Tab-separated table of N, CA and C in Angstrom:
chain	number	residue	atom	x	y	z
A	630	MET	N	-1.634	-6.701	10.076
A	630	MET	CA	-2.550	-5.619	9.750
A	630	MET	C	-1.730	-4.340	9.588
A	631	ASN	N	-1.950	-3.647	8.460
A	631	ASN	CA	-1.204	-2.413	8.246
A	631	ASN	C	-1.915	-1.230	8.925
A	632	ARG	N	-1.297	-0.084	8.836
A	632	ARG	CA	-1.796	1.110	9.529
A	632	ARG	C	-3.203	1.502	9.075
A	633	LEU	N	-3.445	1.476	7.775
A	633	LEU	CA	-4.756	1.856	7.252
A	633	LEU	C	-5.834	0.882	7.723
A	634	GLU	N	-5.512	-0.402	7.691
A	634	GLU	CA	-6.467	-1.402	8.171
A	634	GLU	C	-6.781	-1.179	9.646
A	635	ALA	N	-5.775	-0.830	10.435
A	635	ALA	CA	-5.989	-0.576	11.859
A	635	ALA	C	-6.903	0.628	12.081
A	636	ILE	N	-6.741	1.662	11.264
A	636	ILE	CA	-7.592	2.849	11.371
A	636	ILE	C	-9.037	2.503	11.012
A	637	VAL	N	-9.214	1.733	9.931
A	637	VAL	CA	-10.559	1.328	9.515
A	637	VAL	C	-11.194	0.458	10.594
A	638	LEU	N	-10.431	-0.475	11.150
A	638	LEU	CA	-10.941	-1.344	12.208
A	638	LEU	C	-11.383	-0.525	13.424
A	639	GLU	N	-10.569	0.420	13.823
A	639	GLU	CA	-10.903	1.278	14.967
A	639	GLU	C	-12.178	2.078	14.704
A	640	ALA	N	-12.300	2.629	13.495
A	640	ALA	CA	-13.487	3.426	13.152
A	640	ALA	C	-14.754	2.575	13.148
A	641	LEU	N	-14.655	1.383	12.600
A	641	LEU	CA	-15.830	0.517	12.546
A	641	LEU	C	-16.248	0.044	13.934
A	642	THR	N	-15.289	-0.337	14.755
A	642	THR	CA	-15.638	-0.807	16.106
A	642	THR	C	-16.172	0.349	16.958
A	643	ALA	N	-15.694	1.564	16.714
A	643	ALA	CA	-16.209	2.725	17.445
A	643	ALA	C	-17.666	3.012	17.082
A	644	ARG	N	-18.075	2.545	15.903
A	644	ARG	CA	-19.456	2.757	15.454
A	644	ARG	C	-20.356	1.551	15.744
A	645	GLY	N	-19.847	0.640	16.574
A	645	GLY	CA	-20.687	-0.455	17.021
A	645	GLY	C	-20.523	-1.777	16.295
A	646	TRP	N	-19.685	-1.822	15.285
A	646	TRP	CA	-19.453	-3.085	14.589
A	646	TRP	C	-18.550	-3.946	15.464
A	647	SER	N	-18.804	-5.246	15.479
A	647	SER	CA	-17.915	-6.143	16.235
A	647	SER	C	-16.586	-6.234	15.498
A	648	GLN	N	-15.565	-6.701	16.209
A	648	GLN	CA	-14.260	-6.839	15.566
A	648	GLN	C	-14.337	-7.847	14.424
A	649	ALA	N	-15.075	-8.928	14.616
A	649	ALA	CA	-15.209	-9.936	13.556
A	649	ALA	C	-15.876	-9.339	12.315
A	650	GLU	N	-16.943	-8.552	12.518
A	650	GLU	CA	-17.620	-7.917	11.381
A	650	GLU	C	-16.682	-6.932	10.684
A	651	SER	N	-15.937	-6.184	11.477
A	651	SER	CA	-15.007	-5.198	10.923
A	651	SER	C	-13.930	-5.870	10.080
A	652	VAL	N	-13.400	-6.977	10.568
A	652	VAL	CA	-12.377	-7.706	9.824
A	652	VAL	C	-12.949	-8.229	8.505
A	653	GLN	N	-14.205	-8.678	8.524
A	653	GLN	CA	-14.844	-9.133	7.282
A	653	GLN	C	-14.982	-7.982	6.286
A	654	ILE	N	-15.361	-6.813	6.767
A	654	ILE	CA	-15.497	-5.645	5.886
A	654	ILE	C	-14.152	-5.282	5.285
A	655	ILE	N	-13.112	-5.267	6.104
A	655	ILE	CA	-11.766	-4.958	5.611
A	655	ILE	C	-11.353	-5.990	4.565
A	656	GLY	N	-11.673	-7.251	4.813
A	656	GLY	CA	-11.355	-8.306	3.848
A	656	GLY	C	-12.047	-8.094	2.519
A	657	ARG	N	-13.318	-7.684	2.574
A	657	ARG	CA	-14.048	-7.416	1.331
A	657	ARG	C	-13.448	-6.243	0.574
A	658	LEU	N	-13.051	-5.211	1.284
A	658	LEU	CA	-12.404	-4.070	0.623
A	658	LEU	C	-11.093	-4.501	-0.032
A	659	ALA	N	-10.330	-5.332	0.661
A	659	ALA	CA	-9.061	-5.812	0.111
A	659	ALA	C	-9.293	-6.643	-1.143
A	660	GLN	N	-10.330	-7.470	-1.150
A	660	GLN	CA	-10.639	-8.287	-2.320
A	660	GLN	C	-10.992	-7.424	-3.523
A	661	GLN	N	-11.556	-6.250	-3.266
A	661	GLN	CA	-11.930	-5.345	-4.353
A	661	GLN	C	-10.743	-4.495	-4.797
A	662	GLY	N	-9.592	-4.693	-4.166
A	662	GLY	CA	-8.383	-3.984	-4.583
A	662	GLY	C	-8.273	-2.584	-4.028
A	663	GLU	N	-8.892	-2.328	-2.894
A	663	GLU	CA	-8.804	-1.005	-2.279
A	663	GLU	C	-7.339	-0.743	-1.899
A	664	PRO	N	-6.727	0.364	-2.391
A	664	PRO	CA	-5.323	0.642	-2.075
A	664	PRO	C	-5.091	0.694	-0.575
A	665	GLY	N	-4.002	0.107	-0.161
A	665	GLY	CA	-3.639	0.129	1.247
A	665	GLY	C	-4.278	-0.978	2.057
A	666	LEU	N	-5.258	-1.684	1.509
A	666	LEU	CA	-5.921	-2.753	2.234
A	666	LEU	C	-5.551	-4.116	1.663
A	667	VAL	N	-4.449	-4.167	1.000
A	667	VAL	CA	-3.922	-5.423	0.480
A	667	VAL	C	-2.477	-5.532	0.959
A	668	PRO	N	-1.937	-6.727	1.007
A	668	PRO	CA	-0.544	-6.849	1.450
A	668	PRO	C	0.376	-5.971	0.615
A	669	ALA	N	1.310	-5.329	1.267
A	669	ALA	CA	2.246	-4.445	0.575
A	669	ALA	C	3.069	-5.233	-0.440
A	670	GLN	N	3.254	-4.641	-1.590
A	670	GLN	CA	4.126	-5.260	-2.589
A	670	GLN	C	5.554	-5.188	-2.083
A	671	ARG	N	6.349	-6.112	-2.553
A	671	ARG	CA	7.763	-6.124	-2.190
A	671	ARG	C	8.589	-5.604	-3.361
A	672	MET	N	9.638	-4.895	-3.007
A	672	MET	CA	10.532	-4.340	-4.022
A	672	MET	C	11.223	-5.495	-4.735
A	673	PRO	N	11.092	-5.569	-6.077
A	673	PRO	CA	11.626	-6.726	-6.792
A	673	PRO	C	13.123	-6.668	-7.137
A	674	TRP	N	13.781	-5.543	-6.943
A	674	TRP	CA	15.179	-5.427	-7.360
A	674	TRP	C	15.920	-4.421	-6.487
A	675	GLY	N	17.230	-4.391	-6.667
A	675	GLY	CA	18.077	-3.347	-6.090
A	675	GLY	C	18.343	-3.436	-4.612
A	676	LYS	N	18.789	-2.316	-4.080
A	676	LYS	CA	19.191	-2.189	-2.681
A	676	LYS	C	18.100	-2.649	-1.712
A	677	TYR	N	16.842	-2.416	-2.059
A	677	TYR	CA	15.723	-2.739	-1.165
A	677	TYR	C	14.970	-4.005	-1.608
A	678	ALA	N	15.596	-4.828	-2.423
A	678	ALA	CA	14.948	-6.048	-2.938
A	678	ALA	C	14.366	-6.876	-1.788
A	679	GLY	N	13.103	-7.273	-1.960
A	679	GLY	CA	12.438	-8.120	-0.971
A	679	GLY	C	11.743	-7.382	0.156
A	680	GLN	N	11.985	-6.093	0.285
A	680	GLN	CA	11.368	-5.320	1.367
A	680	GLN	C	10.003	-4.793	0.931
A	681	PRO	N	9.019	-4.764	1.849
A	681	PRO	CA	7.709	-4.194	1.505
A	681	PRO	C	7.847	-2.716	1.131
A	682	LEU	N	7.091	-2.290	0.134
A	682	LEU	CA	7.169	-0.881	-0.297
A	682	LEU	C	6.865	0.079	0.844
A	683	ASN	N	5.944	-0.315	1.735
A	683	ASN	CA	5.570	0.611	2.806
A	683	ASN	C	6.641	0.764	3.876
A	684	THR	N	7.784	0.097	3.717
A	684	THR	CA	8.897	0.274	4.659
A	684	THR	C	10.052	1.051	4.035
A	685	LEU	N	9.933	1.398	2.753
A	685	LEU	CA	11.028	2.087	2.070
A	685	LEU	C	11.011	3.579	2.376
A	686	PRO	N	12.193	4.214	2.342
A	686	PRO	CA	12.252	5.666	2.586
A	686	PRO	C	11.429	6.439	1.556
A	687	GLY	N	10.778	7.504	2.017
A	687	GLY	CA	9.984	8.350	1.132
A	687	GLY	C	10.784	8.896	-0.024
A	688	SER	N	12.056	9.231	0.219
A	688	SER	CA	12.889	9.779	-0.854
A	688	SER	C	13.088	8.751	-1.967
A	689	TYR	N	13.182	7.481	-1.599
A	689	TYR	CA	13.332	6.436	-2.609
A	689	TYR	C	12.029	6.244	-3.388
A	690	LEU	N	10.897	6.248	-2.669
A	690	LEU	CA	9.602	6.129	-3.350
A	690	LEU	C	9.395	7.298	-4.311
A	691	ASP	N	9.797	8.489	-3.879
A	691	ASP	CA	9.675	9.666	-4.740
A	691	ASP	C	10.503	9.482	-6.009
A	692	TRP	N	11.744	9.049	-5.849
A	692	TRP	CA	12.601	8.799	-7.012
A	692	TRP	C	11.972	7.744	-7.914
A	693	LEU	N	11.501	6.664	-7.295
A	693	LEU	CA	10.924	5.545	-8.036
A	693	LEU	C	9.756	5.994	-8.910
A	694	THR	N	8.892	6.842	-8.366
A	694	THR	CA	7.702	7.265	-9.106
A	694	THR	C	8.014	8.293	-10.195
A	695	ARG	N	9.234	8.810	-10.212
A	695	ARG	CA	9.624	9.740	-11.271
A	695	ARG	C	10.292	9.030	-12.443
A	696	GLN	N	10.426	7.700	-12.370
A	696	GLN	CA	11.057	6.930	-13.433
A	696	GLN	C	9.983	6.394	-14.384
A	697	ALA	N	10.018	6.848	-15.622
A	697	ALA	CA	8.995	6.444	-16.602
A	697	ALA	C	8.962	4.932	-16.794
A	698	TRP	N	10.110	4.287	-16.781
A	698	TRP	CA	10.160	2.846	-17.010
A	698	TRP	C	9.470	2.077	-15.892
A	699	VAL	N	9.460	2.611	-14.682
A	699	VAL	CA	8.784	1.932	-13.575
A	699	VAL	C	7.278	1.917	-13.842
A	700	LYS	N	6.747	3.061	-14.262
A	700	LYS	CA	5.315	3.148	-14.553
A	700	LYS	C	4.940	2.208	-15.695
A	701	GLU	N	5.797	2.118	-16.698
A	701	GLU	CA	5.513	1.286	-17.871
A	701	GLU	C	5.631	-0.211	-17.579
A	702	LYS	N	6.680	-0.614	-16.871
A	702	LYS	CA	6.942	-2.043	-16.663
A	702	LYS	C	6.344	-2.600	-15.373
A	703	PHE	N	6.148	-1.742	-14.382
A	703	PHE	CA	5.692	-2.190	-13.068
A	703	PHE	C	4.541	-1.312	-12.588
A	704	GLY	N	3.440	-1.330	-13.340
A	704	GLY	CA	2.308	-0.453	-13.069
A	704	GLY	C	1.751	-0.578	-11.660
A	705	ASP	N	1.572	-1.813	-11.153
A	705	ASP	CA	1.033	-2.002	-9.802
A	705	ASP	C	1.976	-1.440	-8.751
A	706	LEU	N	3.263	-1.707	-8.916
A	706	LEU	CA	4.259	-1.192	-7.983
A	706	LEU	C	4.250	0.339	-8.016
A	707	TYR	N	4.188	0.911	-9.207
A	707	TYR	CA	4.145	2.359	-9.371
A	707	TYR	C	2.928	2.949	-8.647
A	708	ARG	N	1.752	2.353	-8.848
A	708	ARG	CA	0.529	2.867	-8.218
A	708	ARG	C	0.600	2.779	-6.698
A	709	GLU	N	1.135	1.677	-6.175
A	709	GLU	CA	1.243	1.564	-4.725
A	709	GLU	C	2.234	2.578	-4.163
A	710	ALA	N	3.343	2.791	-4.867
A	710	ALA	CA	4.321	3.787	-4.414
A	710	ALA	C	3.695	5.185	-4.397
A	711	ARG	N	2.917	5.509	-5.432
A	711	ARG	CA	2.233	6.811	-5.482
A	711	ARG	C	1.238	6.939	-4.332
A	712	PHE	N	0.501	5.866	-4.055
A	712	PHE	CA	-0.461	5.869	-2.958
A	712	PHE	C	0.254	6.111	-1.627
A	713	LEU	N	1.355	5.413	-1.405
A	713	LEU	CA	2.112	5.569	-0.159
A	713	LEU	C	2.640	6.987	0.000
A	714	LEU	N	3.114	7.561	-1.093
A	714	LEU	CA	3.603	8.950	-1.034
A	714	LEU	C	2.472	9.903	-0.700
A	715	GLY	N	1.314	9.676	-1.270
A	715	GLY	CA	0.161	10.558	-1.053
A	715	GLY	C	-0.409	10.476	0.345
A	716	THR	N	-0.263	9.315	0.994
A	716	THR	CA	-0.837	9.153	2.333
A	716	THR	C	0.186	9.391	3.429
A	717	GLY	N	1.450	9.451	3.061
A	717	GLY	CA	2.472	9.663	4.073
A	717	GLY	C	2.755	8.461	4.930
A	718	VAL	N	2.349	7.280	4.460
A	718	VAL	CA	2.583	6.045	5.224
A	718	VAL	C	4.053	5.715	5.200
């Protein structure tokens, strides 16, 4: 479970939802492609090849999102990197 999922789980259980119900809700959000509620993409190349994007240094994610070819060839990776930068994860 990633950090965002843990926050959502905590919020739902604090509002009276059981943990099982909360996990089902998180699963439904992930199925709909909610950013941050799906398994982290892994870096496909380079120094960080194979590592989840959410473990990479912010400076690298920043560089990555400034490369036009990344946005063009790896749209999903680009969007997740932008999301991670915006949330500070």
